[in-house]
């Protein structure tokens, strides 16, 4: 017997499984990245927006925006009536240095002697270029939801280190972007007062970068160990006649 | 009156009694008499003292600290000034907001490299005689932030320290103990001679160079005249 789709909630229709995507989309809260992403893509067709999944148990997926449209998208997220993300609680930086990735591809090569095919692993190395990244955590005081996480990435770590400042959109980004500029060296275009925050003005380094080397003041280490011992050894007196 | 020995009678031998004077190891404060003899005289209404002793007594009981705090140790310093711990019992309750009026600098907390030149400048602005207490692990050695890029590994790299108070943070009682130790140190100082107090010696430095903000670190990172690190125990082991 074929039962038509019943509108009666007391008798749920069990013969056909619910359409997974639609029910999932309707169950998503409006601030989840999966719900925001199609709206953003429809609204800003020229923008490149990616969903960056978080595989951990927190599953706080984030949206990777392109620098050219970040300011417009941020303004939209703040002013959209469904989202109303009026509060940026946190902005921070991440340094992703250049790293080498080895791709392994298994290929079956026919044996010229006529035997069974051989499986050969082909390893190709590629360099993933480094970049600097900022992360913004947005909440809505009006709608009581959040967080929505935005990411912005620079083109590299050396000279193309410019990102649009979101301080004109959220005032609370002011000091946090200054701190990111100070410690990571990301230059925020359009920031009203981009100066160093923690270090002094003449300081040249960016201490939170992975390749930063701290100044050597290890002259007196009573109980050195690990990397501290290695650095303290530079101040030890010359040992002659010792094979060490 | 039979039990009273005349203090200057030839029969009594002052050498048999331990000579303890407020002036410390440098000799008795009031001439050639012992403390017990002075106590005998005091019971008869005669007070014998010396200018040196009076000077030290007066100074040690009105140490005015400079009113500034750098980190969480400052909270304990403030607590020491409140009624519960009452640093006023030791005459050090007048925290001066100007270095010109202060005798004691309590470096209470983490000294960042950004803050260090300002601390040295405050020290230079204090008039002699002046004393310095390094309060807490950070002011002594950098403490838990010792390996940090922006923390000075001890204020004694830049200015001379009289009393070190370990702790993280030290309790107010520890600060009071450090203060009484400083009082004992002040009372033991001499006004003249080769063992005169530091501020009375002509060749002792009163001002210390203020480091500049460099491109990567303070310049110089420490005062080489002041900070002479001992060889590390491990380095000593390598030599032998």
Short mmCIF file of C-alpha atoms in Angstrom, two decimals:
data_model
loop_
_atom_site.label_atom_id
_atom_site.label_comp_id
_atom_site.label_asym_id
_atom_site.label_seq_id
_atom_site.Cartn_x
_atom_site.Cartn_y
_atom_site.Cartn_z
CA UNK A 1 0.00 0.00 0.00
CA UNK A 2 1.37 3.35 -0.97
CA UNK A 3 0.85 5.90 1.69
CA UNK A 4 0.96 9.48 0.52
CA UNK A 5 3.02 11.99 2.47
CA UNK A 6 0.96 12.56 5.51
CA UNK A 7 0.57 16.07 6.89
CA UNK A 8 -0.51 14.58 10.17
CA UNK A 9 2.36 14.92 12.64
CA UNK A 10 0.98 12.07 14.73
CA UNK A 11 1.57 9.70 11.86
CA UNK A 12 4.99 10.48 10.48
CA UNK A 13 5.68 9.30 7.04
CA UNK A 14 8.17 6.49 7.39
CA UNK A 15 8.07 5.12 3.87
CA UNK A 16 10.34 7.74 2.37
CA UNK A 17 13.37 9.01 4.17
CA UNK A 18 13.43 12.76 4.71
CA UNK A 19 15.55 14.72 2.34
CA UNK A 20 18.73 15.00 4.34
CA UNK A 21 20.03 18.28 3.05
CA UNK A 22 16.86 20.26 3.45
CA UNK A 23 16.16 19.09 6.96
CA UNK A 24 19.76 19.69 7.96
CA UNK A 25 19.74 23.18 6.52
CA UNK A 26 16.58 24.05 8.36
CA UNK A 27 18.02 22.67 11.59
CA UNK A 28 21.14 24.76 11.28
CA UNK A 29 21.23 27.85 13.41
CA UNK A 30 21.34 31.00 11.31
CA UNK A 31 24.87 31.84 12.45
CA UNK A 32 26.48 28.56 11.43
CA UNK A 33 29.01 29.01 8.63
CA UNK A 34 27.19 26.52 6.44
CA UNK A 35 24.07 28.66 6.68
CA UNK A 36 25.88 31.95 6.17
CA UNK A 37 28.03 30.84 3.25
CA UNK A 38 25.28 30.48 0.58
CA UNK A 39 23.81 33.81 1.58
CA UNK A 40 27.19 35.50 1.28
CA UNK A 41 27.89 33.89 -2.06
CA UNK A 42 24.53 35.05 -3.37
CA UNK A 43 25.05 38.53 -2.06
CA UNK A 44 28.70 38.93 -3.11
CA UNK A 45 29.09 36.92 -6.31
CA UNK A 46 32.54 38.37 -7.01
CA UNK A 47 33.96 37.39 -3.64
CA UNK A 48 35.92 34.23 -2.94
CA UNK A 49 34.66 32.73 0.28
CA UNK A 50 35.65 29.33 1.57
CA UNK A 51 34.46 27.25 4.44
CA UNK A 52 37.43 26.15 6.58
CA UNK A 53 36.33 23.06 8.48
CA UNK A 54 37.48 22.38 12.00
CA UNK A 55 37.88 18.61 12.36
CA UNK A 56 38.11 18.76 16.15
CA UNK A 57 35.27 18.04 18.55
CA UNK A 58 34.54 21.75 18.88
CA UNK A 59 33.70 21.79 15.15
CA UNK A 60 33.94 25.55 15.04
CA UNK A 61 34.10 25.93 11.29
CA UNK A 62 35.17 29.26 9.97
CA UNK A 63 34.79 31.38 6.87
CA UNK A 64 37.85 32.36 4.88
CA UNK A 65 37.26 35.69 3.18
CA UNK A 66 39.28 37.28 0.44
CA UNK A 67 40.94 40.52 1.40
CA UNK A 68 39.31 42.57 -1.36
CA UNK A 69 35.76 42.00 -0.12
CA UNK A 70 36.37 41.49 3.60
CA UNK A 71 35.27 44.95 4.66
CA UNK A 72 31.97 44.75 2.71
CA UNK A 73 31.22 41.27 3.97
CA UNK A 74 31.99 42.27 7.54
CA UNK A 75 29.66 45.23 7.27
CA UNK A 76 26.96 42.94 5.88
CA UNK A 77 27.42 40.48 8.75
CA UNK A 78 27.10 43.29 11.25
CA UNK A 79 24.02 44.89 9.70
CA UNK A 80 22.09 41.89 8.41
CA UNK A 81 18.89 41.57 10.37
CA UNK A 82 19.11 37.80 10.79
CA UNK A 83 22.72 37.82 11.99
CA UNK A 84 23.31 41.20 13.65
CA UNK A 85 26.89 40.28 14.58
CA UNK A 86 27.46 43.48 16.48
CA UNK A 87 30.32 42.38 18.73
CA UNK A 88 33.84 41.29 17.80
CA UNK A 89 35.09 39.64 20.95
CA UNK A 90 38.49 38.55 19.75
CA UNK A 91 40.92 39.10 16.95
CA UNK A 92 44.18 37.22 16.82
CA UNK A 93 46.91 36.23 14.43
CA UNK A 94 48.48 32.99 13.29
CA UNK A 95 51.79 32.52 11.56
CA UNK A 96 51.88 29.70 9.03
CA UNK A 97 55.47 29.27 7.89
CA UNK A 98 56.42 27.75 4.59
CA UNK A 99 56.31 23.99 4.79
CA UNK A 100 57.20 21.08 2.61
CA UNK A 101 54.45 18.61 1.85
CA UNK A 102 55.15 15.15 0.47
CA UNK A 103 52.35 13.74 -1.67
CA UNK A 104 52.38 9.98 -2.09
CA UNK A 105 50.59 8.49 -5.06
CA UNK A 106 50.36 4.73 -5.58
CA UNK A 107 50.58 3.62 -9.17
CA UNK A 108 50.48 0.16 -10.63
CA UNK A 109 53.14 -0.40 -13.21
CA UNK A 110 52.85 -3.41 -15.57
CA UNK A 111 55.73 -5.78 -15.25
CA UNK A 112 57.70 -6.01 -18.51
CA UNK A 113 58.51 -9.64 -17.69
CA UNK A 114 54.82 -10.45 -17.82
CA UNK A 115 54.21 -10.94 -14.13
CA UNK A 116 51.55 -9.20 -12.04
CA UNK A 117 51.51 -5.42 -11.91
CA UNK A 118 53.82 -3.77 -9.46
CA UNK A 119 52.56 -1.12 -7.13
CA UNK A 120 54.97 1.79 -7.08
CA UNK A 121 54.71 4.72 -4.72
CA UNK A 122 55.49 8.04 -6.30
CA UNK A 123 56.48 10.76 -3.86
CA UNK A 124 56.29 14.32 -5.01
CA UNK A 125 57.43 17.17 -2.83
CA UNK A 126 55.83 20.56 -3.02
CA UNK A 127 56.35 23.73 -1.01
CA UNK A 128 53.25 25.16 0.55
CA UNK A 129 53.98 28.89 0.75
CA UNK A 130 53.73 30.49 4.14
CA UNK A 131 51.25 33.16 5.03
CA UNK A 132 49.95 35.12 7.99
CA UNK A 133 46.38 34.81 9.09
CA UNK A 134 43.99 36.76 11.27
CA UNK A 135 41.00 35.24 13.03
CA UNK A 136 37.99 37.22 14.20
CA UNK A 137 35.38 35.86 16.61
CA UNK A 138 32.02 37.56 16.17
CA UNK A 139 28.99 37.42 18.44
CA UNK A 140 25.59 38.99 18.38
CA UNK A 141 24.43 40.81 21.46
CA UNK A 142 21.07 41.54 19.83
CA UNK A 143 20.34 38.00 18.66
CA UNK A 144 22.26 36.23 21.45
CA UNK A 145 24.17 33.91 19.18
CA UNK A 146 27.66 33.22 18.05
CA UNK A 147 30.46 32.80 17.48
CA UNK A 148 30.97 33.31 13.79
CA UNK A 149 34.63 32.94 12.93
CA UNK A 150 36.24 34.83 10.08
CA UNK A 151 39.71 34.28 8.68
CA UNK A 152 41.78 36.51 6.46
CA UNK A 153 45.09 35.49 4.94
CA UNK A 154 47.97 37.52 3.59
CA UNK A 155 49.63 36.57 0.34
CA UNK A 156 52.94 35.70 1.97
CA UNK A 157 54.98 36.36 5.09
CA UNK A 158 57.56 38.76 3.71
CA UNK A 159 56.30 41.70 1.73
CA UNK A 160 52.65 41.05 0.80
CA UNK A 161 51.48 41.32 4.38
CA UNK A 162 48.52 43.64 3.94
CA UNK A 163 44.99 43.00 5.09
CA UNK A 164 42.00 45.29 5.39
CA UNK A 165 41.36 46.52 8.89
CA UNK A 166 37.99 45.66 10.38
CA UNK A 167 38.25 48.40 13.00
CA UNK A 168 35.89 50.66 10.98
CA UNK A 169 33.30 47.88 11.27
CA UNK A 170 33.91 46.79 14.86
CA UNK A 171 35.54 49.36 17.12
CA UNK A 172 36.76 46.65 19.49
CA UNK A 173 39.26 45.44 16.88
CA UNK A 174 41.37 48.55 17.39
CA UNK A 175 43.83 47.40 20.04
CA UNK A 176 43.70 43.77 18.97
CA UNK A 177 44.73 44.65 15.43
CA UNK A 178 47.50 46.83 16.85
CA UNK A 179 48.66 43.84 18.87
CA UNK A 180 48.59 41.61 15.77
CA UNK A 181 50.57 44.26 13.88
CA UNK A 182 53.06 44.38 16.73
CA UNK A 183 53.56 40.66 17.29
CA UNK A 184 52.94 39.19 13.81
CA UNK A 185 53.71 42.10 11.50
CA UNK A 186 50.44 42.14 9.56
CA UNK A 187 49.76 45.64 8.22
CA UNK A 188 46.09 46.58 8.47
CA UNK A 189 45.08 48.98 5.74
CA UNK A 190 42.54 51.51 6.91
CA UNK A 191 43.34 51.18 10.61
CA UNK A 192 42.95 54.59 12.28
CA UNK A 193 46.04 54.35 14.51
CA UNK A 194 48.35 51.52 13.56
CA UNK A 195 51.24 51.66 16.03
CA UNK A 196 52.98 49.00 18.10
CA UNK A 197 51.07 48.19 21.25
CA UNK A 198 53.28 46.04 23.50
CA UNK A 199 56.80 46.57 22.19
CA UNK A 200 58.47 49.93 21.76
CA UNK A 201 58.34 51.90 18.53
CA UNK A 202 61.94 51.26 17.43
CA UNK A 203 61.59 47.50 17.82
CA UNK A 204 62.14 45.72 14.52
CA UNK A 205 61.07 42.12 15.13
CA UNK A 206 57.71 40.42 15.41
CA UNK A 207 58.05 38.14 18.42
CA UNK A 208 55.14 35.78 17.79
CA UNK A 209 56.41 34.70 14.40
CA UNK A 210 57.69 31.17 14.34
CA UNK A 211 61.14 32.16 13.13
CA UNK A 212 61.69 34.85 15.76
CA UNK A 213 64.91 34.53 17.75
CA UNK A 214 64.76 36.10 21.21
CA UNK A 215 67.71 38.19 22.41
CA UNK A 216 70.51 36.26 24.06
CA UNK A 217 70.53 37.09 27.77
CA UNK A 218 71.38 33.65 29.10
CA UNK A 219 74.56 34.68 30.92
CA UNK A 220 73.40 33.33 34.27
CA UNK A 221 71.28 30.19 34.28
CA UNK A 222 71.73 28.25 37.53
CA UNK A 223 69.83 25.13 36.43
CA UNK A 224 69.64 25.20 32.64
CA UNK A 225 68.00 22.41 30.67
CA UNK A 226 66.75 21.79 27.18
CA UNK A 227 66.91 24.72 24.82
CA UNK A 228 67.89 26.99 27.70
CA UNK A 229 70.99 24.89 28.28
CA UNK A 230 71.89 25.09 24.60
CA UNK A 231 71.70 28.85 24.69
CA UNK A 232 73.47 29.15 28.05
CA UNK A 233 76.39 27.10 26.71
CA UNK A 234 77.24 30.00 24.46
CA UNK A 235 78.28 31.89 27.58
CA UNK A 236 80.27 29.09 29.20
CA UNK A 237 84.04 29.49 29.39
CA UNK A 238 86.05 27.81 26.69
CA UNK A 239 86.75 24.18 27.56
CA UNK A 240 90.07 22.97 26.28
CA UNK A 241 91.11 19.36 26.16
CA UNK A 242 87.58 18.07 26.55
CA UNK A 243 85.94 15.97 23.90
CA UNK A 244 82.49 17.35 24.20
CA UNK B 1 74.25 48.37 95.36
CA UNK B 2 76.44 45.36 95.75
CA UNK B 3 75.24 43.78 92.55
CA UNK B 4 76.10 46.82 90.50
CA UNK B 5 79.49 46.64 88.91
CA UNK B 6 80.94 49.99 88.12
CA UNK B 7 81.25 50.17 84.38
CA UNK B 8 84.71 51.60 84.31
CA UNK B 9 86.18 49.77 87.25
CA UNK B 10 89.51 48.18 86.44
CA UNK B 11 88.35 44.90 87.95
CA UNK B 12 85.65 44.30 85.40
CA UNK B 13 86.84 42.85 82.16
CA UNK B 14 84.69 44.02 79.27
CA UNK B 15 86.41 41.60 76.95
CA UNK B 16 84.70 38.66 78.64
CA UNK B 17 81.28 39.87 77.62
CA UNK B 18 80.06 39.62 74.09
CA UNK B 19 80.28 42.98 72.46
CA UNK B 20 77.15 43.53 70.44
CA UNK B 21 76.51 46.93 69.13
CA UNK B 22 73.94 48.27 66.72
CA UNK B 23 76.78 49.29 64.48
CA UNK B 24 77.40 45.65 63.61
CA UNK B 25 80.82 44.20 62.94
CA UNK B 26 82.62 47.50 62.70
CA UNK B 27 82.99 47.86 66.48
CA UNK B 28 81.01 49.28 69.33
CA UNK B 29 78.84 52.23 68.57
CA UNK B 30 79.47 54.22 71.73
CA UNK B 31 83.16 54.16 72.49
CA UNK B 32 84.80 51.31 74.28
CA UNK B 33 81.99 49.98 76.42
CA UNK B 34 79.86 46.90 75.94
CA UNK B 35 76.13 46.75 75.52
CA UNK B 36 75.57 45.43 79.03
CA UNK B 37 77.53 48.30 80.49
CA UNK B 38 75.47 50.73 78.50
CA UNK B 39 72.34 49.01 79.74
CA UNK B 40 73.55 49.45 83.31
CA UNK B 41 74.15 53.11 82.70
CA UNK B 42 70.73 53.47 81.06
CA UNK B 43 69.10 52.08 84.21
CA UNK B 44 70.79 54.92 86.06
CA UNK B 45 69.40 57.47 83.69
CA UNK B 46 72.49 57.94 81.61
CA UNK B 47 72.10 57.43 77.88
CA UNK B 48 75.30 56.88 76.00
CA UNK B 49 75.20 56.83 72.23
CA UNK B 50 77.07 58.01 69.19
CA UNK B 51 76.16 60.24 66.31
CA UNK B 52 76.51 57.29 63.97
CA UNK B 53 74.06 55.25 65.96
CA UNK B 54 71.55 58.07 66.23
CA UNK B 55 71.86 58.73 62.51
CA UNK B 56 71.24 55.12 61.63
CA UNK B 57 68.42 54.78 64.14
CA UNK B 58 66.66 57.81 62.75
CA UNK B 59 67.06 56.84 59.14
CA UNK B 60 66.10 53.22 59.62
CA UNK B 61 62.82 54.19 61.23
CA UNK B 62 61.58 56.52 58.54
CA UNK B 63 62.15 54.76 55.24
CA UNK B 64 59.79 56.33 52.77
CA UNK B 65 59.12 54.05 49.81
CA UNK B 66 58.48 55.23 46.32
CA UNK B 67 54.85 54.71 45.41
CA UNK B 68 54.81 52.61 42.30
CA UNK B 69 53.96 49.04 41.46
CA UNK B 70 54.73 47.00 38.39
CA UNK B 71 52.65 43.83 38.66
CA UNK B 72 50.81 41.57 41.07
CA UNK B 73 53.49 41.94 43.79
CA UNK B 74 52.29 45.53 44.07
CA UNK B 75 48.98 44.19 45.40
CA UNK B 76 50.84 42.55 48.26
CA UNK B 77 52.78 45.78 48.83
CA UNK B 78 49.49 47.66 49.02
CA UNK B 79 48.17 45.04 51.42
CA UNK B 80 51.25 45.59 53.59
CA UNK B 81 50.27 49.24 53.84
CA UNK B 82 46.73 48.49 55.00
CA UNK B 83 45.60 48.20 58.61
CA UNK B 84 45.87 44.42 58.70
CA UNK B 85 49.62 44.37 58.16
CA UNK B 86 50.36 48.02 58.85
CA UNK B 87 53.76 48.89 57.46
CA UNK B 88 53.44 52.10 59.53
CA UNK B 89 54.67 50.11 62.53
CA UNK B 90 58.10 50.27 60.90
CA UNK B 91 57.94 53.89 59.84
CA UNK B 92 57.61 53.12 56.16
CA UNK B 93 53.99 54.00 55.60
CA UNK B 94 54.56 57.23 53.70
CA UNK B 95 54.55 56.11 50.09
CA UNK B 96 55.85 59.11 48.20
CA UNK B 97 54.50 59.77 44.72
CA UNK B 98 57.70 61.60 43.80
CA UNK B 99 61.14 59.99 43.57
CA UNK B 100 62.64 63.19 44.98
CA UNK B 101 61.10 62.44 48.35
CA UNK B 102 61.64 58.69 48.48
CA UNK B 103 64.33 56.65 50.23
CA UNK B 104 63.36 53.18 49.11
CA UNK B 105 62.44 51.73 45.76
CA UNK B 106 60.38 48.55 46.06
CA UNK B 107 60.56 46.95 42.64
CA UNK B 108 57.35 45.02 43.04
CA UNK B 109 56.73 42.87 40.05
CA UNK B 110 57.72 41.95 36.52
CA UNK B 111 60.06 44.46 34.91
CA UNK B 112 59.45 44.39 31.18
CA UNK B 113 62.16 45.66 28.92
CA UNK B 114 59.82 48.41 27.86
CA UNK B 115 59.48 49.51 31.50
CA UNK B 116 63.10 49.01 32.58
CA UNK B 117 64.52 52.37 31.37
CA UNK B 118 61.78 54.17 33.27
CA UNK B 119 62.59 52.27 36.46
CA UNK B 120 66.27 53.22 36.11
CA UNK B 121 65.31 56.82 35.52
CA UNK B 122 63.20 56.83 38.69
CA UNK B 123 66.15 55.34 40.58
CA UNK B 124 68.43 58.06 39.24
CA UNK B 125 65.96 60.72 40.33
CA UNK B 126 65.91 59.49 43.93
CA UNK B 127 68.30 61.38 46.22
CA UNK B 128 70.89 59.59 48.34
CA UNK B 129 70.77 57.72 50.62
CA UNK B 130 68.56 55.35 48.70
CA UNK B 131 67.89 51.65 48.89
CA UNK B 132 66.31 49.11 46.61
CA UNK B 133 64.24 46.04 47.42
CA UNK B 134 63.64 43.49 44.66
CA UNK B 135 60.28 42.03 45.61
CA UNK B 136 59.23 38.74 44.11
CA UNK B 137 60.65 36.24 41.68
CA UNK B 138 60.21 38.48 38.64
CA UNK B 139 62.13 41.43 40.03
CA UNK B 140 64.90 39.09 41.21
CA UNK B 141 65.38 36.98 38.09
CA UNK B 142 62.48 37.33 35.70
CA UNK B 143 60.60 34.58 37.53
CA UNK B 144 58.20 32.52 35.44
CA UNK B 145 58.79 34.91 32.54
CA UNK B 146 62.55 34.42 32.64
CA UNK B 147 62.72 33.08 29.09
CA UNK B 148 60.39 35.71 27.72
CA UNK B 149 61.63 38.06 25.06
CA UNK B 150 60.36 41.19 26.76
CA UNK B 151 61.09 40.52 30.44
CA UNK B 152 64.21 41.77 32.17
CA UNK B 153 65.92 38.87 33.93
CA UNK B 154 66.24 40.68 37.23
CA UNK B 155 66.37 44.36 38.05
CA UNK B 156 69.89 43.89 39.46
CA UNK B 157 71.11 43.92 35.87
CA UNK B 158 70.49 47.65 35.83
CA UNK B 159 70.39 49.03 39.40
CA UNK B 160 71.95 47.83 42.68
CA UNK B 161 69.65 45.81 44.92
CA UNK B 162 69.99 45.76 48.72
CA UNK B 163 67.35 43.21 49.73
CA UNK B 164 65.90 40.35 47.70
CA UNK B 165 62.50 39.03 48.79
CA UNK B 166 61.67 35.75 47.05
CA UNK B 167 58.11 34.61 46.54
CA UNK B 168 55.50 34.65 43.84
CA UNK B 169 54.24 36.95 45.16
CA UNK B 170 55.78 37.30 48.64
CA UNK B 171 53.18 37.75 51.34
CA UNK B 172 53.02 41.11 53.16
CA UNK B 173 54.78 39.52 56.14
CA UNK B 174 57.69 38.71 53.85
CA UNK B 175 57.83 42.31 52.72
CA UNK B 176 57.83 43.44 56.35
CA UNK B 177 60.64 40.99 57.06
CA UNK B 178 62.58 42.41 54.14
CA UNK B 179 61.97 45.87 55.49
CA UNK B 180 63.28 44.98 58.95
CA UNK B 181 66.33 43.40 57.32
CA UNK B 182 66.88 46.64 55.46
CA UNK B 183 66.52 48.54 58.74
CA UNK B 184 69.20 46.37 60.31
CA UNK B 185 71.40 47.00 57.30
CA UNK B 186 70.92 50.76 57.59
CA UNK B 187 71.62 50.72 61.34
CA UNK B 188 74.87 48.85 60.69
CA UNK B 189 76.17 51.43 58.24
CA UNK B 190 79.08 53.67 59.19
CA UNK B 191 79.30 57.36 58.51
CA UNK B 192 83.03 57.48 57.89
CA UNK B 193 86.04 55.37 57.25
CA UNK B 194 86.67 52.70 54.67
CA UNK B 195 83.50 50.86 55.68
CA UNK B 196 81.30 53.91 55.27
CA UNK B 197 77.87 53.56 53.73
CA UNK B 198 77.70 53.41 49.96
CA UNK B 199 76.21 56.85 49.57
CA UNK B 200 79.01 58.42 51.63
CA UNK B 201 81.80 57.03 49.51
CA UNK B 202 82.92 59.48 46.90
CA UNK B 203 83.65 56.94 44.20
CA UNK B 204 80.38 55.01 44.41
CA UNK B 205 77.93 55.57 41.61
CA UNK B 206 74.64 57.19 42.40
CA UNK B 207 73.23 57.35 38.90
CA UNK B 208 73.21 54.48 36.48
CA UNK B 209 73.08 54.57 32.70
CA UNK B 210 69.59 54.33 31.29
CA UNK B 211 69.42 51.71 28.53
CA UNK B 212 68.05 52.71 25.16
CA UNK B 213 65.33 50.96 23.22
CA UNK B 214 67.23 49.08 20.55
CA UNK B 215 66.05 47.36 17.40
CA UNK B 216 66.04 43.91 19.04
CA UNK B 217 66.77 44.41 22.75
CA UNK B 218 67.72 47.03 25.29
CA UNK B 219 71.08 48.64 24.56
CA UNK B 220 73.02 47.78 26.61
CA UNK B 221 70.97 44.80 27.86
CA UNK B 222 72.59 45.07 31.30
CA UNK B 223 75.02 47.31 33.12
CA UNK B 224 78.41 45.57 32.87
CA UNK B 225 79.80 47.52 35.84
CA UNK B 226 77.00 46.27 38.03
CA UNK B 227 75.96 42.88 36.76
CA UNK B 228 78.79 40.38 36.83
CA UNK B 229 77.17 36.98 36.57
CA UNK B 230 78.99 34.18 38.36
CA UNK B 231 80.00 31.25 36.25
CA UNK B 232 77.25 28.70 35.93
CA UNK B 233 77.69 25.63 38.17
CA UNK B 234 77.56 23.47 35.06
CA UNK B 235 80.26 25.56 33.42
CA UNK B 236 82.35 25.11 36.56
CA UNK B 237 81.85 21.38 36.25
CA UNK B 238 83.08 21.49 32.66
CA UNK B 239 86.28 23.21 33.67
CA UNK B 240 87.24 20.68 36.33
#
